[in-house]
XYZ file of N, CA and C in Angstrom:
819
model
N -24.852 -1.173 -60.292
C -24.234 -1.994 -59.016
C -22.724 -1.967 -59.410
N -22.099 -1.850 -58.086
C -20.498 -1.745 -58.217
C -20.089 -3.318 -58.407
N -19.172 -3.544 -59.116
C -18.582 -4.885 -59.051
C -17.590 -4.927 -57.956
N -17.475 -6.108 -57.279
C -16.665 -6.341 -56.140
C -15.265 -6.585 -56.782
N -14.211 -6.183 -55.995
C -12.884 -6.502 -56.558
C -12.419 -7.808 -56.301
N -11.581 -8.347 -57.255
C -11.047 -9.836 -56.952
C -9.936 -9.683 -56.065
N -9.643 -10.872 -55.469
C -8.547 -10.926 -54.653
C -7.136 -10.402 -55.321
N -7.004 -10.744 -56.544
C -5.798 -10.294 -57.135
C -5.715 -8.759 -57.296
N -6.946 -8.126 -57.546
C -6.834 -6.783 -57.727
C -6.670 -6.092 -56.359
N -7.228 -6.670 -55.248
C -6.953 -6.165 -53.916
C -5.425 -6.162 -53.546
N -4.891 -7.398 -53.854
C -3.463 -7.520 -53.650
C -2.632 -6.669 -54.410
N -3.031 -6.399 -55.670
C -2.137 -5.311 -56.454
C -2.384 -3.952 -56.033
N -3.463 -3.562 -55.558
C -3.798 -2.179 -55.037
C -2.899 -2.085 -53.615
N -2.874 -3.118 -52.948
C -2.239 -3.004 -51.573
C -0.751 -2.819 -51.835
N -0.203 -3.650 -52.903
C 1.181 -3.526 -53.253
C 1.404 -2.232 -53.831
N 0.594 -1.623 -54.561
C 1.018 -0.282 -55.105
C 1.209 0.782 -53.924
N 0.261 0.596 -52.914
C 0.198 1.581 -51.777
C 1.594 1.490 -51.076
N 1.959 0.123 -50.831
C 3.073 -0.073 -50.087
C 4.349 0.320 -50.921
N 4.350 0.229 -52.281
C 5.485 0.654 -53.022
C 5.588 2.267 -52.860
N 4.638 2.990 -52.734
C 4.624 4.510 -52.500
C 5.230 4.796 -51.106
N 4.624 4.115 -50.113
C 5.211 4.373 -48.731
C 6.400 3.738 -48.316
N 6.853 2.758 -48.954
C 8.085 2.025 -48.572
C 9.345 2.885 -48.684
N 9.646 3.533 -49.689
C 10.810 4.524 -49.859
C 10.884 5.386 -48.715
N 9.622 6.040 -48.504
C 9.627 6.942 -47.397
C 9.962 6.406 -46.003
N 9.454 5.193 -45.585
C 9.855 4.588 -44.335
C 11.291 4.024 -44.352
N 11.831 3.721 -45.429
C 13.226 3.268 -45.551
C 14.161 4.423 -45.407
N 13.773 5.609 -45.827
C 14.782 6.651 -45.625
C 14.666 7.106 -44.113
N 13.458 7.047 -43.505
C 13.202 7.402 -42.035
C 14.124 6.381 -41.143
N 14.053 5.095 -41.566
C 14.810 4.076 -40.998
C 16.299 4.369 -41.037
N 16.684 4.772 -42.098
C 18.263 4.984 -42.353
C 18.613 6.145 -41.541
N 17.864 7.134 -41.287
C 18.081 8.357 -40.623
C 18.235 8.094 -39.114
N 17.277 7.191 -38.598
C 17.101 6.881 -37.333
C 18.445 5.859 -36.907
N 18.823 5.143 -37.826
C 20.039 4.268 -37.609
C 21.262 5.092 -37.404
N 21.397 6.116 -38.217
C 22.592 7.038 -38.206
C 22.528 7.632 -36.767
N 21.348 8.194 -36.399
C 21.415 8.893 -35.059
C 21.761 7.846 -33.890
N 21.094 6.707 -33.983
C 21.418 5.686 -32.965
C 22.903 5.251 -32.848
N 23.447 5.186 -34.109
C 24.935 4.938 -34.217
C 25.754 6.024 -33.615
N 25.308 7.325 -33.753
C 26.233 8.412 -33.303
C 26.089 8.471 -31.772
N 24.920 8.128 -31.124
C 24.819 8.078 -29.715
C 25.375 7.010 -29.016
N 25.542 5.880 -29.658
C 26.154 4.601 -29.134
C 27.591 4.508 -29.284
N 28.239 5.356 -30.230
C 29.714 5.289 -30.325
C 30.483 5.669 -29.099
N 30.025 6.945 -28.363
C 30.777 7.299 -27.195
C 30.620 6.283 -26.184
N 29.525 5.671 -26.035
C 29.304 4.632 -25.041
C 30.173 3.259 -25.247
N 30.212 3.012 -26.411
C 31.068 1.775 -26.839
C 32.493 2.037 -26.468
N 32.954 3.388 -26.813
C 34.358 3.600 -26.482
C 34.646 3.497 -25.110
N 33.732 4.217 -24.261
C 33.882 3.966 -22.784
C 33.972 2.493 -22.232
N 33.196 1.820 -22.995
C 32.995 0.387 -22.453
C 34.348 -0.267 -22.909
N 34.981 -0.085 -24.020
C 36.134 -0.753 -24.494
C 37.346 -0.320 -23.594
N 37.354 1.015 -22.978
C 38.475 1.573 -22.457
C 38.191 1.298 -20.833
N 37.130 0.517 -20.564
C 36.832 0.211 -19.087
C 36.465 1.479 -18.259
N 36.069 2.662 -18.975
C 35.805 3.801 -18.268
C 34.462 3.593 -17.624
N 33.580 2.840 -18.218
C 32.221 2.422 -17.453
C 32.318 1.106 -16.953
N 32.097 1.086 -15.715
C 32.300 -0.326 -14.942
C 30.643 -0.958 -14.805
N 30.473 -1.853 -15.556
C 29.091 -2.680 -15.483
C 29.108 -3.752 -14.493
N 30.188 -4.022 -13.760
C 30.217 -5.211 -13.007
C 29.446 -5.197 -11.767
N 29.039 -3.905 -11.287
C 28.185 -3.802 -10.186
C 26.738 -3.461 -10.668
N 26.460 -3.604 -11.696
C 25.035 -3.278 -12.298
C 24.140 -4.499 -11.889
N 22.841 -4.421 -12.201
C 21.852 -5.414 -12.080
C 21.951 -6.442 -13.203
N 22.127 -7.807 -12.798
C 22.374 -8.863 -13.761
C 20.980 -9.026 -14.424
N 19.821 -8.680 -13.678
C 18.361 -8.837 -14.387
C 18.260 -8.021 -15.552
N 18.680 -6.651 -15.600
C 18.809 -5.821 -16.708
C 19.688 -6.246 -17.773
N 20.832 -6.780 -17.339
C 21.617 -7.263 -18.396
C 21.097 -8.391 -19.196
N 20.522 -9.348 -18.547
C 19.851 -10.480 -19.210
C 18.708 -10.030 -20.171
N 17.915 -8.994 -19.590
C 16.754 -8.402 -20.342
C 17.504 -7.689 -21.630
N 18.224 -6.899 -21.481
C 18.830 -6.224 -22.651
C 19.536 -7.160 -23.738
N 20.133 -8.359 -23.218
C 20.563 -9.289 -24.205
C 19.569 -9.997 -24.981
N 18.416 -10.399 -24.273
C 17.251 -10.868 -24.809
C 16.646 -9.966 -25.813
N 16.435 -8.654 -25.427
C 15.831 -7.683 -26.123
C 16.664 -7.483 -27.647
N 18.079 -7.526 -27.531
C 18.984 -7.312 -28.660
C 18.596 -8.518 -29.714
N 18.594 -9.837 -29.007
C 18.309 -11.005 -29.869
C 17.016 -10.825 -30.528
N 16.068 -10.417 -29.765
C 14.793 -10.349 -30.410
C 14.675 -9.296 -31.681
N 15.343 -8.091 -31.503
C 15.363 -7.273 -32.539
C 16.316 -7.807 -33.742
N 17.298 -8.544 -33.391
C 18.112 -8.985 -34.545
C 17.274 -10.194 -35.328
N 16.482 -11.036 -34.722
C 15.828 -12.030 -35.313
C 14.500 -11.382 -36.120
N 13.996 -10.254 -35.464
C 12.936 -9.564 -36.111
C 13.455 -8.956 -37.336
N 14.600 -8.322 -37.419
C 15.271 -7.680 -38.665
C 15.389 -8.839 -39.610
N 15.867 -9.960 -39.170
C 16.200 -11.023 -40.190
C 14.945 -11.609 -40.794
N 13.926 -11.794 -39.984
C 12.558 -12.175 -40.762
C 12.080 -11.117 -41.519
N 12.242 -9.789 -41.303
C 11.800 -8.837 -42.250
C 12.703 -8.845 -43.620
N 13.981 -9.158 -43.487
C 14.760 -9.272 -44.507
C 14.338 -10.438 -45.441
N 13.995 -11.728 -44.750
C 13.537 -12.680 -45.691
C 12.118 -12.410 -46.421
N 11.306 -11.659 -45.684
C 9.984 -11.240 -46.283
C 10.176 -10.363 -47.475
N 11.120 -9.429 -47.153
C 11.321 -8.410 -48.263
C 12.136 -9.140 -49.608
N 12.776 -10.256 -49.246
C 13.475 -10.797 -50.174
C 12.623 -12.026 -50.902
N 11.324 -12.119 -50.487
C 10.523 -13.174 -51.116
C 10.694 -14.518 -50.601
N 11.496 -14.740 -49.468
C 11.589 -15.972 -48.973
C 10.692 -16.362 -48.113
N 10.344 -17.704 -47.921
C 9.330 -18.169 -46.819
C 9.859 -18.049 -45.399
N 9.057 -17.827 -44.557
C 9.396 -17.921 -43.148
C 8.735 -18.833 -42.237
N 7.989 -19.796 -43.053
C 7.075 -20.732 -42.283
C 8.123 -21.659 -41.698
N 7.959 -21.978 -40.278
C 8.678 -22.944 -39.503
C 10.199 -22.497 -39.487
N 10.566 -21.249 -39.713
C 11.826 -20.854 -39.711
C 12.522 -20.756 -38.317
N 13.623 -21.089 -37.839
C 14.136 -21.093 -36.487
C 13.939 -19.756 -36.106
N 14.231 -18.692 -36.805
C 14.000 -17.189 -36.202
C 12.528 -16.766 -35.734
N 11.585 -17.465 -36.426
C 10.364 -17.280 -35.976
C 9.989 -17.909 -34.638
N 10.442 -19.186 -34.310
C 10.375 -19.809 -33.265
C 11.331 -18.867 -32.202
N 12.360 -18.521 -32.460
C 13.119 -17.696 -31.375
C 12.373 -16.458 -31.033
N 11.771 -15.877 -31.893
C 10.898 -14.571 -31.763
C 9.916 -14.963 -30.685
N 9.117 -15.984 -30.794
C 8.133 -16.349 -29.975
C 8.583 -16.630 -28.542
N 9.768 -17.409 -28.538
C 10.416 -17.673 -27.214
C 10.930 -16.270 -26.424
N 11.583 -15.397 -27.166
C 12.044 -14.325 -26.535
C 10.932 -13.326 -26.141
N 9.901 -13.352 -26.929
C 8.850 -12.453 -26.593
C 7.926 -12.905 -25.284
N 7.984 -14.297 -25.176
C 7.369 -14.966 -23.950
C 8.224 -14.598 -22.787
N 9.492 -14.612 -22.911
C 10.506 -14.332 -21.827
C 10.464 -13.040 -21.318
N 10.236 -12.025 -22.221
C 10.212 -10.595 -22.097
C 8.939 -10.365 -21.312
N 7.844 -11.013 -21.618
C 6.503 -10.710 -21.061
C 6.611 -11.253 -19.605
N 7.271 -12.368 -19.426
C 7.357 -12.996 -17.983
C 8.212 -12.040 -17.158
N 9.138 -11.390 -17.677
C 9.990 -10.567 -16.888
C 9.418 -9.118 -16.305
N 8.298 -8.899 -16.941
C 7.500 -7.697 -16.427
C 7.247 -7.639 -14.893
N 6.600 -8.504 -14.484
C 6.327 -8.492 -12.942
C 7.676 -8.413 -12.115
N 8.801 -9.222 -12.499
C 9.871 -9.017 -11.758
C 10.483 -7.686 -11.883
N 10.431 -6.996 -13.099
C 10.998 -5.654 -13.284
C 10.261 -4.717 -12.345
N 8.915 -5.007 -12.215
C 8.015 -4.042 -11.378
C 8.478 -4.178 -9.939
N 8.873 -5.137 -9.472
C 9.374 -5.489 -8.060
C 10.748 -4.780 -7.900
N 11.497 -4.790 -8.851
C 12.829 -4.102 -8.689
C 12.793 -2.687 -9.169
N 11.743 -2.022 -9.357
C 11.658 -0.641 -9.904
C 12.358 0.131 -8.925
N 12.110 0.058 -7.489
C 12.835 1.039 -6.732
C 14.416 0.844 -6.803
N 14.962 -0.410 -6.838
C 16.161 -0.531 -6.932
C 16.951 -0.006 -8.261
N 16.140 -0.215 -9.315
C 16.547 0.302 -10.640
C 16.488 1.883 -10.652
N 15.592 2.509 -10.067
C 15.443 3.906 -10.147
C 16.707 4.510 -9.385
N 16.978 3.927 -8.256
C 18.037 4.427 -7.279
C 19.387 4.245 -8.072
N 19.662 3.186 -8.655
C 20.885 2.986 -9.376
C 20.987 4.018 -10.732
N 19.923 4.211 -11.434
C 19.868 5.108 -12.393
C 20.142 6.555 -11.959
N 19.499 6.989 -10.801
C 19.812 8.410 -10.195
C 21.352 8.445 -9.757
N 21.809 7.371 -9.194
C 23.241 7.457 -8.950
C 24.201 7.587 -10.101
N 23.976 6.927 -11.156
C 24.763 6.998 -12.317
C 24.438 8.460 -12.995
N 23.356 9.047 -13.022
C 23.143 10.384 -13.414
C 23.896 11.327 -12.667
N 23.644 11.258 -11.389
C 24.188 12.319 -10.610
C 25.796 12.179 -10.595
N 26.448 10.924 -10.598
C 27.869 10.665 -10.612
C 28.602 11.124 -9.263
N 29.906 11.387 -9.471
C 30.574 11.629 -8.298
C 30.582 13.050 -7.949
N 29.980 13.544 -6.866
C 29.720 14.902 -6.601
C 30.308 15.000 -5.044
N 30.431 16.271 -4.548
C 30.935 16.489 -3.522
C 29.687 16.143 -2.242
N 30.015 16.203 -1.080
C 29.189 15.765 -0.032
C 28.014 16.595 0.182
N 28.084 17.985 -0.075
C 27.145 18.820 -0.004
C 26.060 18.735 -1.029
N 26.494 18.519 -2.326
C 25.613 18.182 -3.332
C 25.022 16.987 -3.293
N 25.596 16.001 -2.704
C 24.886 14.679 -2.651
C 23.739 14.679 -1.624
N 24.155 15.578 -0.565
C 23.058 15.776 0.583
C 21.853 16.313 0.137
N 22.101 17.326 -0.713
C 20.909 18.230 -1.326
C 20.070 17.331 -2.302
N 20.954 16.509 -3.251
C 20.134 15.591 -4.023
C 19.323 14.535 -3.185
N 19.842 14.068 -2.070
C 19.105 12.971 -1.182
C 17.972 13.635 -0.652
N 18.009 14.859 -0.252
C 16.966 15.523 0.517
C 15.861 15.821 -0.577
N 16.196 16.158 -1.859
C 15.148 16.214 -2.837
C 14.643 14.942 -3.440
N 15.202 13.845 -3.088
C 14.793 12.590 -3.701
C 13.888 11.842 -2.543
N 12.641 11.708 -2.908
C 11.833 10.863 -1.858
C 12.402 9.541 -1.705
N 13.025 8.889 -2.591
C 13.473 7.657 -2.355
C 14.707 7.461 -1.289
N 15.455 8.761 -0.983
C 16.378 8.822 0.051
C 15.886 8.540 1.412
N 14.547 8.442 1.736
C 13.985 8.469 3.023
C 13.663 6.932 3.229
N 14.081 5.956 2.476
C 13.810 4.639 2.706
C 14.511 4.238 4.049
N 14.056 3.415 4.849
C 14.750 2.934 6.001
C 15.945 2.282 5.641
N 16.992 2.480 6.308
C 18.352 1.906 6.118
C 18.900 1.285 7.501
N 18.858 -0.035 7.500
C 19.280 -0.556 8.902
C 20.805 -0.192 9.259
N 21.687 0.197 8.157
C 22.993 0.461 8.509
C 23.115 1.836 9.139
N 22.116 2.592 9.184
C 22.222 3.879 9.810
C 21.991 3.807 11.388
N 21.522 2.638 11.739
C 21.492 2.216 13.243
C 22.841 1.888 13.809
N 23.787 1.700 12.991
C 25.105 1.233 13.503
C 26.035 2.532 13.769
N 26.577 2.772 14.998
C 27.348 3.899 15.311
C 28.585 3.864 14.763
N 29.063 5.000 14.040
C 30.369 5.151 13.459
C 31.366 5.835 14.367
N 32.315 5.090 15.013
C 33.244 5.742 16.060
C 34.284 6.405 15.447
N 34.629 6.111 14.110
C 35.704 6.781 13.406
C 35.455 8.278 13.009
N 34.368 8.427 12.557
C 33.992 9.732 11.924
C 33.373 10.580 13.026
N 33.743 11.919 13.124
C 33.047 12.770 14.087
C 31.921 13.293 13.571
N 31.207 13.989 14.488
C 29.917 14.772 14.179
C 30.286 16.044 13.236
N 29.239 16.292 12.595
C 29.290 17.613 11.812
C 29.268 18.879 12.655
N 29.510 19.981 11.930
C 29.556 21.196 12.826
C 28.247 21.520 13.297
N 27.092 21.145 12.566
C 25.651 21.450 12.978
C 25.355 20.723 14.269
N 25.876 19.578 14.455
C 25.489 18.670 15.744
C 26.541 18.847 17.009
N 27.450 19.962 16.779
C 28.397 20.124 18.013
C 27.700 20.674 19.075
N 26.595 21.444 18.882
C 26.036 21.986 20.009
C 25.183 21.008 20.930
N 24.912 19.936 20.421
C 24.091 18.950 21.211
C 25.020 18.035 21.711
N 26.439 18.084 21.481
C 27.361 17.122 22.155
C 27.283 16.927 23.621
N 27.226 18.073 24.359
C 27.084 18.065 25.834
C 25.948 17.363 26.289
N 24.896 17.683 25.606
C 23.477 17.125 25.954
C 23.566 15.608 25.861
N 24.042 15.198 24.717
C 24.184 13.656 24.333
C 25.108 12.935 25.521
N 26.178 13.656 25.705
C 27.101 13.208 26.763
C 26.430 12.799 28.004
N 25.586 13.920 28.430
C 24.918 13.784 29.759
C 23.787 12.786 29.683
N 23.170 12.512 28.537
C 22.113 11.449 28.393
C 22.828 10.230 28.624
N 23.996 10.066 27.998
C 24.686 8.736 27.929
C 25.033 8.244 29.402
N 25.606 9.291 30.240
C 25.871 9.105 31.514
C 24.774 8.732 32.433
N 23.715 9.373 32.263
C 22.500 9.146 33.158
C 21.723 7.915 32.630
N 21.872 7.510 31.456
C 21.124 6.358 30.947
C 19.624 6.461 30.489
N 19.330 7.871 30.539
C 17.861 8.201 30.211
C 17.672 8.624 28.728
N 16.618 8.205 28.371
C 16.053 8.818 26.928
C 15.818 9.957 26.897
N 15.983 10.856 26.075
C 15.553 12.195 26.003
C 14.916 12.327 24.422
N 13.739 12.806 24.336
C 13.276 12.959 22.962
C 13.980 14.164 22.201
N 14.244 13.903 21.026
C 14.841 15.077 20.182
C 14.023 16.291 20.128
N 14.629 17.483 20.218
C 13.955 18.763 20.122
C 13.449 19.029 18.628
N 12.140 19.244 18.604
C 11.578 19.590 17.371
C 10.768 20.795 17.371
N 10.418 21.450 16.194
C 9.689 22.557 16.106
C 8.271 22.163 16.544
N 7.692 23.073 17.420
C 6.242 22.785 17.804
C 5.236 22.829 16.589
N 4.263 21.802 16.753
C 3.326 21.786 15.608
C 1.996 21.959 16.223
N 1.063 22.609 15.570
C -0.153 22.688 16.072
C -0.969 21.461 15.864
N -1.749 20.993 16.905
C -2.363 19.841 16.815
C -3.818 20.086 16.086
N -4.009 19.469 14.905
C -5.161 19.743 14.146
C -6.212 18.653 14.457
N -7.085 18.993 15.321
C -8.135 18.000 15.893
C -9.158 17.737 14.770
N -9.468 16.470 14.664
C -10.565 15.996 13.704
C -11.846 16.758 13.810
N -12.450 17.118 12.585
C -13.793 17.845 12.631
C -14.827 16.998 13.212
N -14.861 15.821 13.001
C -15.975 15.063 13.512
C -15.708 14.853 15.074
N -14.576 14.763 15.593
C -14.288 14.685 17.012
C -14.682 16.116 17.744
N -14.356 17.076 17.034
C -14.819 18.575 17.594
C -16.381 18.571 17.634
N -17.012 18.241 16.625
C -18.511 18.401 16.471
C -19.116 17.492 17.500
N -18.629 16.237 17.723
C -19.083 15.381 18.892
C -18.912 15.873 20.158
N -17.701 16.447 20.419
C -17.378 17.160 21.598
C -18.369 18.344 21.966
N -18.531 19.162 21.020
C -19.490 20.324 21.198
C -20.899 19.939 21.409
N -21.302 18.780 20.765
C -22.589 18.214 20.777
C -22.710 17.649 22.322
N -21.621 17.024 22.906
C -21.868 16.454 24.211
C -22.031 17.486 25.135
N -21.133 18.642 24.947
C -21.135 19.749 25.949
C -22.633 20.536 25.982
N -23.076 20.685 24.773
C -24.390 21.221 24.648
C -25.509 20.336 25.379
N -25.426 19.046 25.237
C -26.343 18.188 25.875
C -26.240 18.316 27.458
N -24.929 18.464 27.852
C -24.758 18.527 29.394
C -25.379 19.952 29.843
N -25.196 21.039 29.089
C -25.635 22.238 29.499
C -27.086 22.334 29.534
N -27.825 21.675 28.577
C -29.239 21.502 28.419
C -29.853 20.775 29.558
N -29.182 19.633 29.943
C -29.495 18.851 31.186
C -29.317 19.586 32.473
N -28.299 20.395 32.553
C -28.026 21.151 33.801
C -29.103 22.199 33.971
N -29.466 22.906 32.782
C -30.490 23.838 32.897
C -31.854 23.509 33.290
N -32.201 22.238 32.996
C -33.460 21.621 33.332
C -33.464 21.067 34.740
N -32.306 20.930 35.349
C -32.256 19.981 36.530
C -32.995 20.887 37.737
N -33.345 20.144 38.742
C -34.103 20.746 39.807
C -33.197 21.571 40.673
N -31.881 21.362 40.877
C -31.104 22.234 41.576
C -30.904 23.498 40.883
N -30.765 23.454 39.598
C -30.615 24.825 38.846
C -31.875 25.705 38.925
N -33.118 25.032 38.865
C -34.255 25.645 39.084
C -34.293 26.301 40.508
N -34.019 25.573 41.567
C -33.927 26.065 42.864
C -32.960 27.287 42.954
N -31.738 27.205 42.382
C -30.805 28.363 42.513
C -31.439 29.581 41.809
N -32.013 29.415 40.668
C -32.529 30.617 39.921
C -33.638 31.238 40.794
N -34.598 30.315 41.332
C -35.614 30.933 42.190
C -35.278 31.663 43.430
N -34.156 31.058 43.972
C -33.687 31.702 45.210
C -32.792 32.989 45.056
N -32.089 33.087 43.946
C -31.214 34.301 44.003
C -31.652 35.306 42.840
N -32.856 35.075 42.176
C -33.242 36.052 41.382
C -34.340 37.024 41.912
N -34.250 38.269 41.589
C -35.131 39.161 42.285
C -36.530 39.467 41.678
N -36.845 38.754 40.591
C -38.153 38.723 40.227
C -39.125 37.825 40.874
N -40.404 38.168 40.778
C -41.467 37.401 41.585
C -41.570 35.948 41.175
N -41.850 35.196 42.184
C -42.025 33.744 41.779
C -43.370 33.323 41.105
N -43.400 32.238 40.419
C -44.768 31.777 39.936
C -44.954 30.579 40.312
N -46.330 29.986 40.512
C -46.506 28.689 40.938
C -46.393 27.794 39.612
N -45.740 26.534 39.989
C -45.497 25.759 38.942
C -46.723 24.806 38.633
N -47.017 24.425 37.247
C -48.157 23.510 36.878
C -47.523 22.120 36.837
N -46.303 21.862 36.966
C -45.717 20.638 36.924
C -45.586 19.860 38.197
N -45.971 20.395 39.244
C -45.870 19.716 40.563
C -44.373 19.613 40.997
N -43.534 20.475 40.528
C -42.272 20.507 40.958
C -41.975 21.575 42.109
N -42.902 22.177 42.628
C -42.770 23.239 43.620
C -42.999 24.641 43.087
N -42.627 25.555 43.819
C -42.665 26.985 43.477
C -41.307 27.488 42.984
N -41.498 27.808 41.522
C -40.233 28.276 40.822
C -40.639 29.445 39.909
N -39.563 30.357 39.805
C -39.882 31.643 38.996
C -39.354 31.138 37.555
N -40.234 31.578 36.525
C -39.989 31.343 35.203
C -40.356 29.748 34.707
N -40.695 29.024 35.628
C -41.048 27.717 35.163
C -42.519 27.221 35.379
N -43.473 28.223 35.085
C -44.812 28.071 35.323
C -45.443 26.783 34.560
N -44.886 26.719 33.357
C -45.297 25.524 32.520
C -44.038 24.862 31.872
N -44.116 23.571 31.708
C -42.966 22.930 31.107
C -42.918 23.205 29.651
N -42.046 22.542 29.022
C -41.787 22.798 27.650
C -43.003 22.264 26.705
N -43.515 21.115 27.072
C -44.601 20.473 26.287
C -45.809 21.222 26.481
N -46.028 21.843 27.474
C -47.381 22.546 27.856
C -47.166 23.792 27.037
N -46.023 24.482 27.102
C -45.733 25.803 26.279
C -45.876 25.520 24.746
N -45.438 24.508 24.233
C -45.392 24.313 22.818
C -47.003 23.940 22.509
N -47.760 23.155 23.402
C -49.102 22.974 23.074
C -49.915 24.259 22.978
N -49.633 25.184 24.121
C -50.210 26.355 23.975
C -49.899 27.290 22.766
N -48.782 27.368 22.321
C -48.408 28.069 21.223
C -49.009 27.456 19.968
N -49.289 26.254 19.758
C -49.819 25.627 18.695
C -51.337 25.882 18.620
N -51.987 25.916 19.798
C -53.362 26.215 19.991
C -53.660 27.728 19.548
N -52.718 28.643 19.951
C -52.988 29.946 19.743
C -52.714 30.357 18.158
N -51.691 29.632 17.650
C -51.274 29.761 16.415
C -52.407 29.362 15.159
N -53.032 28.132 15.690
C -54.093 27.449 14.607
C -55.594 27.781 15.111
N -55.796 28.522 16.312
C -57.222 28.665 16.767
C -57.957 27.400 16.966
N -57.307 26.355 17.680
C -57.810 25.201 17.913
C -57.556 24.622 19.170
N -58.109 23.475 19.822
C -57.872 22.900 20.953
C -57.280 21.670 20.719
N -56.135 21.056 21.349
C -55.641 19.787 21.124
C -56.225 18.762 22.253
N -56.341 17.554 21.724
C -56.818 16.587 22.699
C -55.892 16.185 23.603
N -56.091 16.185 24.848
C -55.185 15.607 26.065
C -55.411 14.437 26.278
N -54.345 13.611 26.613
C -54.553 12.151 27.048
C -54.865 12.271 28.573
N -55.142 11.008 28.984
C -55.564 10.896 30.414
C -54.327 11.114 31.366
N -53.217 10.899 31.039
C -51.928 11.087 31.753
C -51.666 12.635 31.883
N -51.837 13.309 30.750
C -51.754 14.893 30.716
C -52.896 15.405 31.628
N -53.872 14.847 31.452
C -55.186 15.508 32.184
C -54.792 15.419 33.641
N -54.342 14.209 34.017
C -53.830 13.935 35.381
C -52.764 14.891 36.024
N -51.995 15.280 35.112
C -50.760 16.037 35.487
C -51.276 17.580 35.666
N -52.427 17.871 34.962
C -52.967 19.217 35.263
C -53.943 19.278 36.427
């Protein structure tokens, strides 16, 4: 029977494992801090020299980053006290961590609503100042550029039209004089009809054709203009060629011939015969 470990032995074993892994994690942390410092130095220099203007940014993100920085600072301080063997019970840093974590969690729904605006500003910052052609190409490749903009409805009388629109100037002037609206010219597009609508339309046409084929007028026309001899009809519809028996009578006869049996007729069917 294996004896269970005492709490003291379990703590000692955990401490031994931590002592082996701690130097490795400490080296990784020092390396990451150096990389972060090297990446932040150019940005800090640009902020000090006013090369980067943050006055037109989103105040929401600024508040979020300040809270996140305070959260990381308090977390590092709590880790320092624990490594130094000091108590963190009821310490103000722990209470601040709880408050800041709650604020960050509550900010997530608001950040989701501002996602489009944030993405747009980030793209503008990445692209930077480019010429008009490059900006138009980037806007065409960006789906966010197609968002409705009410400012586009306002006519700009100061700027002239581009070279591509000069061919339509005469047409536009004529439209303004007559006061008529003319739809813009677009490339023709084939209309793809719904498959269910096509099937429904074909079924309706087939039903109309079947109804017309069984109509009395059609039977009279076939009997009148066909060269083959006429037959006496058994359905009391008159004398018609090719209509000696109706469909039900033909089906009954085929069934009797195939199964070598006679089917029972109702009084109504006997009366028709």
